[in-house]
Short mmCIF file of C-alpha atoms in Angstrom, two decimals:
data_model
loop_
_atom_site.label_atom_id
_atom_site.label_comp_id
_atom_site.label_asym_id
_atom_site.label_seq_id
_atom_site.Cartn_x
_atom_site.Cartn_y
_atom_site.Cartn_z
CA MET T 1 26.11 9.58 22.84
CA ILE T 2 25.51 7.26 25.91
CA LEU T 3 25.61 11.49 27.89
CA GLN T 4 22.76 12.45 25.35
CA GLY T 5 20.22 9.31 26.37
CA ARG T 6 21.12 7.73 23.17
CA LYS T 7 21.65 3.92 22.46
CA PRO T 8 24.93 3.13 20.66
CA ILE T 9 23.76 0.75 17.54
CA TRP T 10 26.00 -3.05 17.38
CA LEU T 11 27.86 -1.55 14.58
CA GLN T 12 29.42 1.37 17.17
CA THR T 13 29.23 -1.51 20.66
CA TYR T 14 31.01 -3.84 18.20
CA HIS T 15 33.52 -2.46 16.41
CA HIS T 16 35.00 -0.35 20.11
CA ALA T 17 34.56 -3.74 22.82
CA GLY T 18 36.52 -5.48 19.48
CA VAL T 19 39.30 -3.02 19.32
CA VAL T 20 40.30 -3.40 23.09
CA LEU T 21 39.78 -6.98 22.85
CA LEU T 22 42.84 -6.52 19.41
CA MET T 23 44.62 -4.25 20.72
CA TRP T 24 44.76 -5.74 24.06
CA GLY T 25 45.68 -9.25 21.65
CA PHE T 26 48.03 -6.76 19.85
CA ILE T 27 50.32 -6.00 22.74
CA VAL T 28 50.27 -9.17 24.27
CA THR T 29 51.87 -10.83 21.44
CA ARG T 30 53.71 -8.10 20.59
CA ASN T 31 52.25 -7.86 17.53
CA THR T 32 54.55 -7.46 13.98
CA ALA T 33 55.05 -4.25 11.59
CA ALA T 34 52.13 -5.00 9.67
CA GLY T 35 49.83 -4.75 13.04
CA ALA T 36 51.54 -0.97 13.81
CA ILE T 37 50.57 0.26 10.01
CA LEU T 38 47.04 -0.92 10.93
CA MET T 39 47.08 1.02 14.37
CA MET T 40 48.10 4.09 11.89
CA LEU T 41 46.24 4.02 8.97
CA ASN T 42 43.37 2.97 12.19
CA SER T 43 44.09 6.49 14.05
CA PHE T 44 44.58 8.73 10.99
CA ILE T 45 40.80 7.42 10.22
CA HIS T 46 39.43 8.02 13.34
CA THR T 47 41.35 11.96 13.55
CA LEU T 48 39.73 12.41 10.06
CA MET T 49 35.83 11.19 11.45
CA TYR T 50 36.32 13.05 15.15
CA SER T 51 37.22 16.26 12.91
CA TYR T 52 34.14 16.16 11.30
CA TYR T 53 32.64 15.21 14.23
CA VAL T 54 34.24 18.07 16.08
CA MET T 55 32.82 20.24 13.34
CA ALA T 56 29.22 19.40 13.27
CA ALA T 57 29.31 19.42 17.03
CA PHE T 58 30.35 23.49 16.23
CA GLY T 59 27.64 23.25 12.93
CA ILE T 60 29.61 23.02 10.15
CA ASN T 61 27.81 20.91 8.36
CA SER T 62 29.60 19.32 5.42
CA PRO T 63 27.98 16.43 3.09
CA LEU T 64 31.42 14.33 3.42
CA LYS T 65 29.90 11.66 6.14
CA ASN T 66 29.48 9.07 3.40
CA TYR T 67 33.41 9.27 2.57
CA LEU T 68 34.25 8.62 5.91
CA THR T 69 31.88 5.97 5.93
CA MET T 70 33.95 4.46 2.74
CA CYS T 71 37.60 5.05 3.90
CA GLN T 72 36.74 2.94 7.25
CA MET T 73 35.61 0.44 4.77
CA ILE T 74 38.72 0.94 2.45
CA GLN T 75 40.21 0.58 5.30
CA PHE T 76 39.76 -2.88 6.90
CA VAL T 77 39.63 -4.11 2.80
CA VAL T 78 44.03 -2.30 2.87
CA GLY T 79 43.98 -3.69 6.41
CA ILE T 80 43.16 -7.57 6.00
CA ALA T 81 45.11 -7.22 2.63
CA ILE T 82 48.40 -6.15 4.42
CA VAL T 83 48.61 -8.92 7.11
CA THR T 84 47.47 -11.64 4.82
CA PRO T 85 50.90 -12.11 3.52
CA ALA T 86 52.85 -11.85 6.77
CA TYR T 87 50.83 -14.52 8.26
CA ARG T 88 54.25 -16.85 7.34
CA CYS T 89 56.36 -14.23 9.76
CA TYR T 90 54.54 -14.90 13.07
CA ASN T 91 54.80 -16.99 15.67
CA GLU T 92 51.22 -18.96 17.05
CA ALA T 93 50.01 -16.41 19.41
CA GLN T 94 50.80 -13.30 16.90
CA ALA T 95 49.00 -15.68 14.07
CA LEU T 96 45.99 -16.21 16.25
CA ASN T 97 45.62 -12.68 17.40
CA THR T 98 46.48 -11.55 14.08
CA GLY T 99 43.35 -13.85 12.44
CA LEU T 100 41.20 -12.96 14.69
CA LEU T 101 41.10 -9.25 14.01
CA GLN T 102 41.27 -10.48 10.46
CA ILE T 103 37.52 -12.33 11.14
CA TYR T 104 36.62 -9.03 13.30
CA ALA T 105 37.59 -6.65 10.64
CA ILE T 106 35.59 -8.53 7.88
CA TYR T 107 32.40 -8.67 9.92
CA LEU T 108 33.11 -5.04 10.63
CA LEU T 109 33.74 -4.35 6.87
CA TYR T 110 30.18 -6.35 6.54
CA LEU T 111 28.58 -4.10 9.30
CA PHE T 112 29.82 -0.80 7.90
CA TYR T 113 28.39 -2.07 4.43
CA GLN T 114 24.81 -2.18 5.80
CA PHE T 115 25.57 1.46 7.34
CA TYR T 116 26.44 2.83 4.71
CA GLN T 117 23.54 1.01 1.95
CA GLU T 118 20.94 2.00 4.88
CA ASN T 119 21.99 5.51 5.50
CA TYR T 120 23.77 7.18 1.96
CA LYS T 121 22.43 4.77 -0.68
CA SER T 122 18.75 4.15 0.53
CA LYS T 123 18.04 7.85 1.15
CA LYS T 124 19.62 9.22 -1.85
CA ALA T 125 17.62 6.29 -3.83
CA ALA T 126 14.52 8.44 -2.05
CA LYS T 127 15.47 11.74 -2.95
CA ALA T 128 15.82 11.15 -6.81
CA TYR T 129 12.80 8.93 -6.62
CA HIS T 130 10.09 11.80 -5.04
CA ARG T 131 12.36 14.42 -7.21
CA GLY T 132 11.00 12.31 -10.03
CA ARG T 133 7.28 12.61 -8.48
CA ARG T 134 7.72 15.94 -8.17
CA SER T 135 8.22 16.79 -11.86
CA ASP T 136 5.07 14.19 -12.95
CA ALA T 137 2.94 15.80 -10.79
CA GLY T 138 3.88 19.00 -11.95
#
């Protein structure tokens, strides 16, 4: 994206900068199995996402892009649900890192929801509106 001269949106910047900091925290605090599950879930979603982008680069257009965004949002909800009960098992450093991870994930969920609304819901509504106007005009 940057090599193409395009500026990343806030969601992309926040997401990628945050992941670097949180993974550092995960490694330093030797976080628990819940954190490892989150990393595997995140890796799975990113595998799907980058597979989509590779296909798009080869000209294969898929209507599944909005489902990828939905999967990312589900990932954040599942991640928060998995990590919350594990707090009682954490030491102080792990609890702090996990708390920051959850705050990060909640804001990220909000940003992805906004992105979804702006890019998929509003476009569908606009298409439906224009289809209706065309049939009204005929």
